Amino acid sequence: MPIIHPNTTTLPVMHPNTTTLPVTDYPTTSPYTNSTGNPFAVAAVDFINNLLNKIPLPRWAIYAIFVVGALLILLCCLCICVKCCCKGKKKKKKQQQKENINLKEEKKKTVPRQVQPDVADVDYGSAKRQRGKLLYSLDYNAAQSELTVGIKQANNLKAMDLGGTSDPYVKVYIGPDKSKTFETKVFKSTLSPVFNEQFTFQIAKSSLPKSTAVMKVFDFNRFSKHEIIGEIRVQLCNVDWNHVIEEWQDLAEPAKFEEENLGEICFSLRYVPTAAKLTVGILEAKNLKSMDAGGTSDPYVKVQLALDKRKWRKKKTSVKKKTLNPYYNESFTFDVSFEQIQRVNLVISVWDHDALTRNDAMGKIFLGCDAAGNQLRHWADMLSNPRRPVAQWHSLLTAEQVNSTLVLKRKLPLQNKLPFLSGPPT
C-alpha cells in the first residue's frame, strides 16, 4: 500500500473509456431569475413581498382584506351608475311632462275658438255645485205659533280639510231678529252627513212675511275659525204653509252682509270626578267688538255657573285695558259633584269695563246640559276625558240670543241662608 505524504495532492484515477470535464464554479442563485423575467417586474414583486412580510398578519388575512376592499369599491361604482341612470330617467320624464303640458295649453287655446261650449258644460263645476246640497224641511203650527226647521242631510259638500273631507255642522236661525240660533252636531271627516235634527222657533204668523230662515253649513275647526261651506236663505213670505215643505237645495255662496261679528274666545275645561272639581281656564279672546270712542275696549270675562237654570256661582278675570285681543291665562275652580255636573250650565260672557258708567256686554256663550252644537261637543269632550283640560275656540253670540235659549230663573230669596240650596262654598 503506497504511503501518501500529507502535502501532496491525490488525483482521481480515471477509467480509460471515460471523458473528463473541466472543473467550473456553478452560481448559487437560480439561473431562471435573471435569464427569463423582466427586471422591473422582479423588483416590484420583491418590493411587495417585503411589504407583506412587514405586516404582522398571516397572508390569508391580508388577501381577504384586499378582496373585501375591492368588493366595496365595486359596490360604490354600481351605486353611482344607478343614480346617474335614475337622474337621466327623471329628466326625461320632466321633459315629457313639460311637453304634455304645453300640448294641453295649446289645445285649450285653440279649442274654445272653434267650438261653442255647451250650456251644461258651463254650469258644471260652478260654485253652487262645488258647495254641495242640503235637504231641509219647514213646518209651521199656526195654533202654537211655532216654526219647525228640519235639517235632514247634506250631500257632496265642498272639501275644506287637507285630507279631502270636512267636519260639517249646520247653524240655523230666523232673520232679521236672530233671537235664537241653533246648531246641529258635528260629523267628522265626511262630505255627506245625515243630521236628522229639528229646531223650533216661536214666531207670530204676522211676522212670517218679513222673516228669513237661514241655514249655514260650516266646517268645524277646534283651534281656528270655523270656515263656512255655503248657506241657504228661504224667504218665508214665498212658502205655502198648507203642507210641510221638504226639498233639496244647492248651497249658495255666503252673503256679504254677514251677521255682526262679536269676536271669539278660547277657554279650557277640566273636570275631576274623584275630587269633584271643575276648572275653567280663560285663555284669550280676539277680534272683540269696539265699545269705546277710541276704537278699543277694556274687556274682562265673567264665568258663571247655573244649577237647574238658577244662577249659582260666578267669578271674573282681570280687566285688560285698551285692547280687542286680550290675553288672560287665568283659571277658576268650582266644587261641582258628579251628580251636579249633569245639571249644570256654564255661562261665559265678555264685558267692557267702564269706570263711570255701567259695564256693557260684548258677547256671550253657554255650555252644559242644555247646550247644542259646538258648545255641547266641547262639554261632552270634557266629560269623556276626565282629569285632562280640553281647550277650544268659540264664536261669541249676543246676550239676547243666549238669554232666549238659556232662560235662567231668579234666585230663591232664602238661597244664601239654606246650605242645601247654595251648595258648598267656592
Short mmCIF file of C-alpha atoms in Angstrom, two decimals:
data_model
loop_
_atom_site.label_atom_id
_atom_site.label_comp_id
_atom_site.label_asym_id
_atom_site.label_seq_id
_atom_site.Cartn_x
_atom_site.Cartn_y
_atom_site.Cartn_z
CA MET A 1 0.00 0.00 0.00
CA PRO A 2 1.59 3.30 -1.00
CA ILE A 3 2.40 5.99 1.51
CA ILE A 4 0.88 9.47 0.79
CA HIS A 5 2.63 12.48 2.01
CA PRO A 6 0.36 14.99 3.69
CA ASN A 7 1.40 17.91 1.44
CA THR A 8 0.75 16.10 -1.77
CA THR A 9 -2.49 16.16 -3.74
CA THR A 10 -4.06 13.00 -4.97
CA LEU A 11 -5.71 12.81 -8.35
CA PRO A 12 -8.55 10.56 -9.09
CA VAL A 13 -7.84 7.54 -11.22
CA MET A 14 -9.87 7.81 -14.42
CA HIS A 15 -11.08 4.92 -16.43
CA PRO A 16 -9.54 4.84 -19.87
CA ASN A 17 -13.02 4.92 -21.54
CA THR A 18 -14.38 7.96 -19.62
CA THR A 19 -14.19 11.57 -20.72
CA THR A 20 -13.08 14.21 -18.27
CA LEU A 21 -14.80 17.61 -17.99
CA PRO A 22 -13.18 20.77 -16.81
CA VAL A 23 -13.97 21.77 -13.25
CA THR A 24 -16.00 25.07 -13.16
CA ASP A 25 -17.71 27.17 -10.41
CA TYR A 26 -21.60 26.99 -10.57
CA PRO A 27 -23.69 30.00 -9.45
CA THR A 28 -25.57 29.79 -6.16
CA THR A 29 -28.73 31.55 -7.44
CA SER A 30 -31.35 30.13 -9.78
CA PRO A 31 -30.45 30.53 -13.46
CA TYR A 32 -34.13 31.41 -14.28
CA THR A 33 -34.39 34.67 -12.32
CA ASN A 34 -32.12 36.80 -14.48
CA SER A 35 -32.43 35.00 -17.79
CA THR A 36 -36.27 34.94 -18.48
CA GLY A 37 -38.08 37.63 -16.16
CA ASN A 38 -38.48 41.43 -16.57
CA PRO A 39 -36.15 43.19 -14.11
CA PHE A 40 -38.87 45.82 -13.30
CA ALA A 41 -41.46 43.14 -12.54
CA VAL A 42 -38.95 41.26 -10.40
CA ALA A 43 -38.20 44.42 -8.45
CA ALA A 44 -41.95 45.12 -7.94
CA VAL A 45 -42.57 41.56 -6.74
CA ASP A 46 -39.67 41.80 -4.31
CA PHE A 47 -40.97 45.16 -3.04
CA ILE A 48 -44.49 43.79 -2.46
CA ASN A 49 -43.11 40.68 -0.75
CA ASN A 50 -41.07 42.84 1.57
CA LEU A 51 -44.15 44.95 2.43
CA LEU A 52 -46.25 41.88 3.08
CA ASN A 53 -43.56 40.44 5.29
CA LYS A 54 -43.59 43.59 7.40
CA ILE A 55 -47.39 43.36 8.07
CA PRO A 56 -47.98 41.35 11.28
CA LEU A 57 -50.82 39.31 9.76
CA PRO A 58 -50.94 35.97 8.00
CA ARG A 59 -51.03 36.04 4.23
CA TRP A 60 -54.61 34.71 4.01
CA ALA A 61 -55.88 37.54 6.21
CA ILE A 62 -54.15 40.15 4.06
CA TYR A 63 -55.60 38.66 0.88
CA ALA A 64 -59.09 38.60 2.44
CA ILE A 65 -58.82 42.31 3.32
CA PHE A 66 -57.84 43.14 -0.25
CA VAL A 67 -60.78 41.16 -1.63
CA VAL A 68 -63.29 42.90 0.68
CA GLY A 69 -61.91 46.30 -0.27
CA ALA A 70 -62.22 45.50 -3.95
CA LEU A 71 -65.86 44.42 -3.47
CA LEU A 72 -66.69 47.66 -1.64
CA ILE A 73 -65.20 49.70 -4.47
CA LEU A 74 -67.28 47.78 -6.98
CA LEU A 75 -70.47 48.35 -4.99
CA CYS A 76 -69.78 52.09 -4.82
CA CYS A 77 -69.28 52.19 -8.56
CA LEU A 78 -72.57 50.35 -9.11
CA CYS A 79 -74.47 52.78 -6.85
CA ILE A 80 -73.05 55.76 -8.72
CA CYS A 81 -74.08 54.23 -12.02
CA VAL A 82 -77.65 53.55 -10.77
CA LYS A 83 -78.04 57.15 -9.53
CA CYS A 84 -76.83 58.52 -12.82
CA CYS A 85 -79.35 56.34 -14.68
CA CYS A 86 -82.22 57.46 -12.37
CA LYS A 87 -81.35 61.13 -12.87
CA GLY A 88 -81.40 60.62 -16.56
CA LYS A 89 -84.82 58.97 -16.44
CA LYS A 90 -86.22 61.74 -14.21
CA LYS A 91 -85.00 64.38 -16.63
CA LYS A 92 -86.66 62.55 -19.48
CA LYS A 93 -89.96 62.32 -17.53
CA LYS A 94 -89.86 66.02 -16.70
CA GLN A 95 -89.26 66.87 -20.31
CA GLN A 96 -92.18 64.64 -21.36
CA GLN A 97 -94.45 66.26 -18.74
CA LYS A 98 -93.49 69.73 -19.94
CA GLU A 99 -94.25 68.70 -23.49
CA ASN A 100 -97.64 67.29 -22.41
CA ILE A 101 -98.48 70.48 -20.51
CA ASN A 102 -97.54 72.58 -23.50
CA LEU A 103 -99.77 70.42 -25.69
CA LYS A 104 -102.68 70.81 -23.25
CA GLU A 105 -102.24 74.57 -23.14
CA GLU A 106 -102.22 74.73 -26.91
CA LYS A 107 -105.38 72.63 -27.03
CA LYS A 108 -107.07 74.91 -24.51
CA LYS A 109 -106.11 77.92 -26.57
CA THR A 110 -107.31 76.51 -29.86
CA VAL A 111 -110.46 74.53 -28.95
CA PRO A 112 -112.61 77.36 -27.49
CA ARG A 113 -112.08 79.42 -30.65
CA GLN A 114 -113.56 76.70 -32.82
CA VAL A 115 -116.25 75.04 -30.65
CA GLN A 116 -119.08 76.79 -28.80
CA PRO A 117 -119.31 75.40 -25.20
CA ASP A 118 -122.49 73.62 -24.20
CA VAL A 119 -124.82 75.09 -21.56
CA ALA A 120 -124.43 72.01 -19.36
CA ASP A 121 -120.68 72.35 -19.52
CA VAL A 122 -120.88 75.97 -18.36
CA ASP A 123 -122.99 75.05 -15.31
CA TYR A 124 -120.80 72.08 -14.44
CA GLY A 125 -118.14 72.91 -11.87
CA SER A 126 -119.78 76.14 -10.81
CA ALA A 127 -119.67 77.43 -7.24
CA LYS A 128 -123.15 76.06 -6.47
CA ARG A 129 -122.31 72.52 -7.47
CA GLN A 130 -118.98 72.56 -5.66
CA ARG A 131 -120.52 73.62 -2.33
CA GLY A 132 -122.97 70.72 -2.21
CA LYS A 133 -126.66 70.34 -1.40
CA LEU A 134 -128.79 70.40 1.76
CA LEU A 135 -132.11 68.63 2.44
CA TYR A 136 -134.27 70.64 4.84
CA SER A 137 -137.91 70.87 5.91
CA LEU A 138 -140.20 73.69 7.07
CA ASP A 139 -143.42 73.26 9.06
CA TYR A 140 -145.49 75.98 10.73
CA ASN A 141 -148.02 75.38 13.51
CA ALA A 142 -150.31 78.40 13.48
CA ALA A 143 -152.13 77.36 16.69
CA GLN A 144 -148.91 77.41 18.73
CA SER A 145 -147.06 80.00 16.58
CA GLU A 146 -144.15 77.56 16.13
CA LEU A 147 -141.92 77.21 13.10
CA THR A 148 -140.07 73.90 12.93
CA VAL A 149 -136.94 73.78 10.76
CA GLY A 150 -135.65 70.28 10.00
CA ILE A 151 -132.07 69.68 8.89
CA LYS A 152 -132.17 66.26 7.26
CA GLN A 153 -128.89 65.64 5.45
CA ALA A 154 -126.27 67.09 3.10
CA ASN A 155 -124.61 65.69 0.01
CA ASN A 156 -121.40 66.33 -1.97
CA LEU A 157 -120.18 69.10 0.35
CA LYS A 158 -117.09 71.07 -0.52
CA ALA A 159 -113.91 69.59 0.98
CA MET A 160 -112.33 72.12 3.36
CA ASP A 161 -109.62 69.96 5.00
CA LEU A 162 -106.31 68.77 3.56
CA GLY A 163 -107.45 65.15 3.56
CA GLY A 164 -110.21 65.90 1.05
CA THR A 165 -113.03 65.86 3.64
CA SER A 166 -114.78 68.24 6.05
CA ASP A 167 -116.24 68.25 9.58
CA PRO A 168 -119.64 69.76 8.77
CA TYR A 169 -122.37 71.12 11.00
CA VAL A 170 -125.34 73.43 10.32
CA LYS A 171 -126.25 76.68 12.07
CA VAL A 172 -129.91 77.69 11.89
CA TYR A 173 -131.59 80.99 12.80
CA ILE A 174 -134.51 83.17 11.72
CA GLY A 175 -133.72 86.65 10.48
CA PRO A 176 -133.76 89.51 10.86
CA ASP A 177 -134.09 89.44 14.66
CA LYS A 178 -131.96 86.26 15.21
CA SER A 179 -133.43 85.81 18.65
CA LYS A 180 -132.31 82.17 18.71
CA THR A 181 -129.50 80.31 17.00
CA PHE A 182 -129.34 76.52 16.88
CA GLU A 183 -126.54 74.23 15.75
CA THR A 184 -126.54 70.60 14.73
CA LYS A 185 -123.97 68.13 15.97
CA VAL A 186 -120.64 67.90 14.15
CA PHE A 187 -119.88 65.00 11.82
CA LYS A 188 -116.21 64.16 11.44
CA SER A 189 -114.48 63.52 8.09
CA THR A 190 -117.47 63.29 5.77
CA LEU A 191 -118.95 65.15 2.81
CA SER A 192 -122.42 63.56 3.05
CA PRO A 193 -123.60 63.80 6.69
CA VAL A 194 -127.05 62.68 7.88
CA PHE A 195 -128.25 65.07 10.61
CA ASN A 196 -131.97 64.35 11.16
CA GLU A 197 -132.39 67.19 13.66
CA GLN A 198 -135.29 69.61 14.18
CA PHE A 199 -135.35 73.09 15.74
CA THR A 200 -138.41 75.04 16.87
CA PHE A 201 -138.75 78.84 16.77
CA GLN A 202 -141.51 80.91 18.33
CA ILE A 203 -142.70 83.31 15.65
CA ALA A 204 -146.05 85.01 15.12
CA LYS A 205 -147.90 84.43 11.86
CA SER A 206 -147.84 88.16 11.16
CA SER A 207 -144.03 88.09 11.28
CA LEU A 208 -143.64 85.31 8.70
CA PRO A 209 -143.82 87.51 5.57
CA LYS A 210 -140.83 89.60 6.67
CA SER A 211 -138.72 86.76 8.08
CA THR A 212 -136.00 84.61 6.51
CA ALA A 213 -134.89 81.12 7.50
CA VAL A 214 -131.10 80.92 7.29
CA MET A 215 -129.22 77.59 7.24
CA LYS A 216 -125.44 77.83 7.14
CA VAL A 217 -123.13 74.84 6.74
CA PHE A 218 -119.75 75.23 8.47
CA ASP A 219 -116.55 73.19 8.65
CA PHE A 220 -115.61 72.64 12.30
CA ASN A 221 -112.07 73.51 13.46
CA ARG A 222 -111.12 73.15 17.10
CA PHE A 223 -108.28 75.68 17.24
CA SER A 224 -109.15 78.10 14.44
CA LYS A 225 -112.10 79.93 12.97
CA HIS A 226 -114.82 77.73 11.50
CA GLU A 227 -114.97 78.07 7.73
CA ILE A 228 -118.34 78.43 6.04
CA ILE A 229 -119.05 75.97 3.23
CA GLY A 230 -122.30 77.50 1.99
CA GLU A 231 -125.72 78.70 3.02
CA ILE A 232 -129.42 78.63 2.15
CA ARG A 233 -131.77 81.58 2.73
CA VAL A 234 -135.51 80.90 2.42
CA GLN A 235 -137.86 83.89 2.28
CA LEU A 236 -140.81 82.72 4.40
CA CYS A 237 -143.20 85.01 2.53
CA ASN A 238 -142.90 82.71 -0.51
CA VAL A 239 -143.69 79.47 1.36
CA ASP A 240 -147.03 77.67 1.08
CA TRP A 241 -147.82 76.70 4.68
CA ASN A 242 -150.73 74.41 3.78
CA HIS A 243 -148.34 71.43 3.84
CA VAL A 244 -144.87 70.54 5.09
CA ILE A 245 -142.04 71.71 2.85
CA GLU A 246 -139.19 69.27 2.30
CA GLU A 247 -136.72 69.79 -0.54
CA TRP A 248 -133.10 69.62 -1.67
CA GLN A 249 -131.43 72.92 -2.45
CA ASP A 250 -127.95 73.86 -3.63
CA LEU A 251 -125.77 75.68 -1.14
CA ALA A 252 -125.08 79.22 -2.23
CA GLU A 253 -122.11 81.45 -1.64
CA PRO A 254 -122.28 83.14 1.78
CA ALA A 255 -123.98 86.51 1.74
CA LYS A 256 -121.76 89.54 2.06
CA PHE A 257 -123.99 91.01 4.78
CA GLU A 258 -122.97 88.53 7.47
CA GLU A 259 -124.33 88.87 10.97
CA GLU A 260 -122.40 91.06 13.34
CA ASN A 261 -119.06 89.57 14.32
CA LEU A 262 -118.66 89.80 18.10
CA GLY A 263 -115.28 88.04 18.23
CA GLU A 264 -114.08 84.71 19.57
CA ILE A 265 -112.92 83.37 22.91
CA CYS A 266 -110.71 80.41 23.75
CA PHE A 267 -111.04 78.60 27.08
CA SER A 268 -110.35 75.17 28.51
CA LEU A 269 -112.50 72.86 30.64
CA ARG A 270 -111.27 70.22 33.07
CA TYR A 271 -113.35 68.05 35.37
CA VAL A 272 -112.02 65.64 38.00
CA PRO A 273 -114.86 63.37 39.22
CA THR A 274 -112.94 61.95 42.19
CA ALA A 275 -112.19 65.42 43.57
CA ALA A 276 -115.50 66.95 42.32
CA LYS A 277 -113.58 69.89 40.79
CA LEU A 278 -114.50 71.82 37.65
CA THR A 279 -111.69 74.06 36.37
CA VAL A 280 -112.38 76.72 33.75
CA GLY A 281 -109.28 78.27 32.15
CA ILE A 282 -109.88 81.56 30.32
CA LEU A 283 -107.00 81.72 27.83
CA GLU A 284 -107.57 84.56 25.35
CA ALA A 285 -110.00 86.37 23.07
CA LYS A 286 -109.66 88.01 19.67
CA ASN A 287 -111.47 90.37 17.31
CA LEU A 288 -113.74 91.69 20.04
CA LYS A 289 -116.24 94.43 19.34
CA SER A 290 -115.05 98.00 19.88
CA MET A 291 -117.02 99.62 22.69
CA ASP A 292 -115.04 102.79 23.46
CA ALA A 293 -114.71 106.01 21.48
CA GLY A 294 -111.06 105.34 20.68
CA GLY A 295 -111.85 102.13 18.81
CA THR A 296 -110.79 99.81 21.66
CA SER A 297 -112.32 98.22 24.76
CA ASP A 298 -111.42 97.28 28.33
CA PRO A 299 -112.58 93.65 28.31
CA TYR A 300 -112.89 91.20 31.15
CA VAL A 301 -114.56 87.77 31.28
CA LYS A 302 -117.25 86.65 33.68
CA VAL A 303 -117.54 82.91 34.43
CA GLN A 304 -120.90 81.85 35.84
CA LEU A 305 -122.42 78.50 36.82
CA ALA A 306 -126.15 77.88 36.72
CA LEU A 307 -127.57 74.84 38.51
CA ASP A 308 -131.06 73.75 37.45
CA LYS A 309 -131.23 77.01 35.45
CA ARG A 310 -130.68 79.11 38.58
CA LYS A 311 -127.69 81.37 38.98
CA TRP A 312 -125.31 79.58 41.30
CA ARG A 313 -121.71 80.81 41.37
CA LYS A 314 -119.62 83.29 39.43
CA LYS A 315 -116.07 84.60 39.11
CA LYS A 316 -114.37 87.05 36.77
CA THR A 317 -110.96 87.74 35.27
CA SER A 318 -108.86 90.86 35.49
CA VAL A 319 -109.55 93.82 33.18
CA LYS A 320 -107.30 94.26 30.12
CA LYS A 321 -107.01 97.91 29.15
CA LYS A 322 -107.48 99.24 25.60
CA THR A 323 -107.35 96.03 23.57
CA LEU A 324 -109.58 93.95 21.32
CA ASN A 325 -107.34 90.87 21.58
CA PRO A 326 -106.81 90.31 25.33
CA TYR A 327 -104.69 87.51 26.77
CA TYR A 328 -105.73 86.27 30.24
CA ASN A 329 -104.45 82.75 31.04
CA GLU A 330 -106.47 82.73 34.27
CA SER A 331 -108.20 79.68 35.73
CA PHE A 332 -111.08 79.25 38.18
CA THR A 333 -112.02 76.12 40.11
CA PHE A 334 -115.53 75.26 41.28
CA ASP A 335 -116.72 72.47 43.57
CA VAL A 336 -119.21 70.51 41.49
CA SER A 337 -120.21 66.97 42.38
CA PHE A 338 -120.72 64.29 39.74
CA GLU A 339 -124.47 64.44 40.32
CA GLN A 340 -124.49 68.22 39.87
CA ILE A 341 -122.34 68.21 36.71
CA GLN A 342 -125.26 66.59 34.89
CA ARG A 343 -127.48 69.60 35.69
CA VAL A 344 -125.01 72.47 35.37
CA ASN A 345 -124.71 75.10 32.64
CA LEU A 346 -121.57 77.21 32.24
CA VAL A 347 -122.06 80.78 31.01
CA ILE A 348 -119.03 82.65 29.61
CA SER A 349 -119.59 86.36 28.94
CA VAL A 350 -117.24 89.16 27.87
CA TRP A 351 -117.81 92.64 29.27
CA ASP A 352 -116.40 96.09 28.65
CA HIS A 353 -115.33 97.74 31.89
CA ASP A 354 -116.39 101.35 32.43
CA ALA A 355 -115.27 103.31 35.49
CA LEU A 356 -118.13 105.83 35.49
CA THR A 357 -120.99 104.06 33.72
CA ARG A 358 -122.50 100.58 33.68
CA ASN A 359 -120.41 97.81 32.14
CA ASP A 360 -121.55 96.75 28.66
CA ALA A 361 -121.93 93.15 27.47
CA MET A 362 -119.76 92.41 24.40
CA GLY A 363 -120.67 88.78 23.79
CA LYS A 364 -121.87 85.64 25.47
CA ILE A 365 -121.92 81.86 25.17
CA PHE A 366 -123.02 78.94 27.31
CA LEU A 367 -122.15 75.24 27.60
CA GLY A 368 -123.66 72.38 29.54
CA CYS A 369 -126.62 70.04 29.61
CA ASP A 370 -128.88 72.47 27.72
CA ALA A 371 -126.31 73.50 25.08
CA ALA A 372 -126.18 72.38 21.45
CA GLY A 373 -123.75 72.24 18.55
CA ASN A 374 -120.11 73.10 19.24
CA GLN A 375 -120.85 74.10 22.82
CA LEU A 376 -122.38 70.73 23.61
CA ARG A 377 -119.49 68.98 21.85
CA HIS A 378 -116.92 70.81 23.99
CA TRP A 379 -118.83 69.93 27.16
CA ALA A 380 -119.09 66.26 26.10
CA ASP A 381 -115.35 66.14 25.31
CA MET A 382 -114.62 67.39 28.83
CA LEU A 383 -116.80 64.70 30.42
CA SER A 384 -115.34 61.93 28.26
CA ASN A 385 -111.76 62.97 29.10
CA PRO A 386 -111.67 63.37 32.91
CA ARG A 387 -108.63 64.99 34.54
CA ARG A 388 -107.46 66.37 31.17
CA PRO A 389 -108.03 70.01 30.10
CA VAL A 390 -109.83 70.38 26.76
CA ALA A 391 -109.43 73.76 25.01
CA GLN A 392 -111.49 75.14 22.13
CA TRP A 393 -112.35 78.41 20.38
CA HIS A 394 -115.97 79.61 20.37
CA SER A 395 -117.70 82.42 18.48
CA LEU A 396 -119.45 84.87 20.78
CA LEU A 397 -123.20 85.43 20.45
CA THR A 398 -125.32 88.34 21.57
CA ALA A 399 -126.68 88.34 25.08
CA GLU A 400 -130.23 88.28 23.69
CA GLN A 401 -129.54 85.07 21.74
CA VAL A 402 -128.11 83.27 24.77
CA ASN A 403 -130.72 84.56 27.22
CA SER A 404 -133.58 83.48 24.97
CA THR A 405 -132.17 79.97 24.72
CA LEU A 406 -130.98 79.57 28.30
CA VAL A 407 -133.79 81.08 30.35
CA LEU A 408 -132.39 81.40 33.87
CA LYS A 409 -134.68 81.53 36.84
CA ARG A 410 -134.28 84.06 39.59
CA LYS A 411 -132.54 83.12 42.80
CA LEU A 412 -134.67 82.00 45.69
CA PRO A 413 -134.74 84.62 48.44
CA LEU A 414 -133.56 82.10 51.07
CA GLN A 415 -130.82 80.59 48.89
CA ASN A 416 -127.98 82.25 50.81
CA LYS A 417 -129.44 81.06 54.09
CA LEU A 418 -130.08 77.44 53.16
CA PRO A 419 -126.83 75.46 52.65
CA PHE A 420 -128.53 72.61 50.81
CA LEU A 421 -129.63 75.10 48.11
CA SER A 422 -126.48 77.15 47.82
CA GLY A 423 -124.11 74.17 47.72
CA PRO A 424 -120.56 74.05 49.05
CA PRO A 425 -118.70 77.36 49.29
CA THR A 426 -116.37 78.40 46.47
#
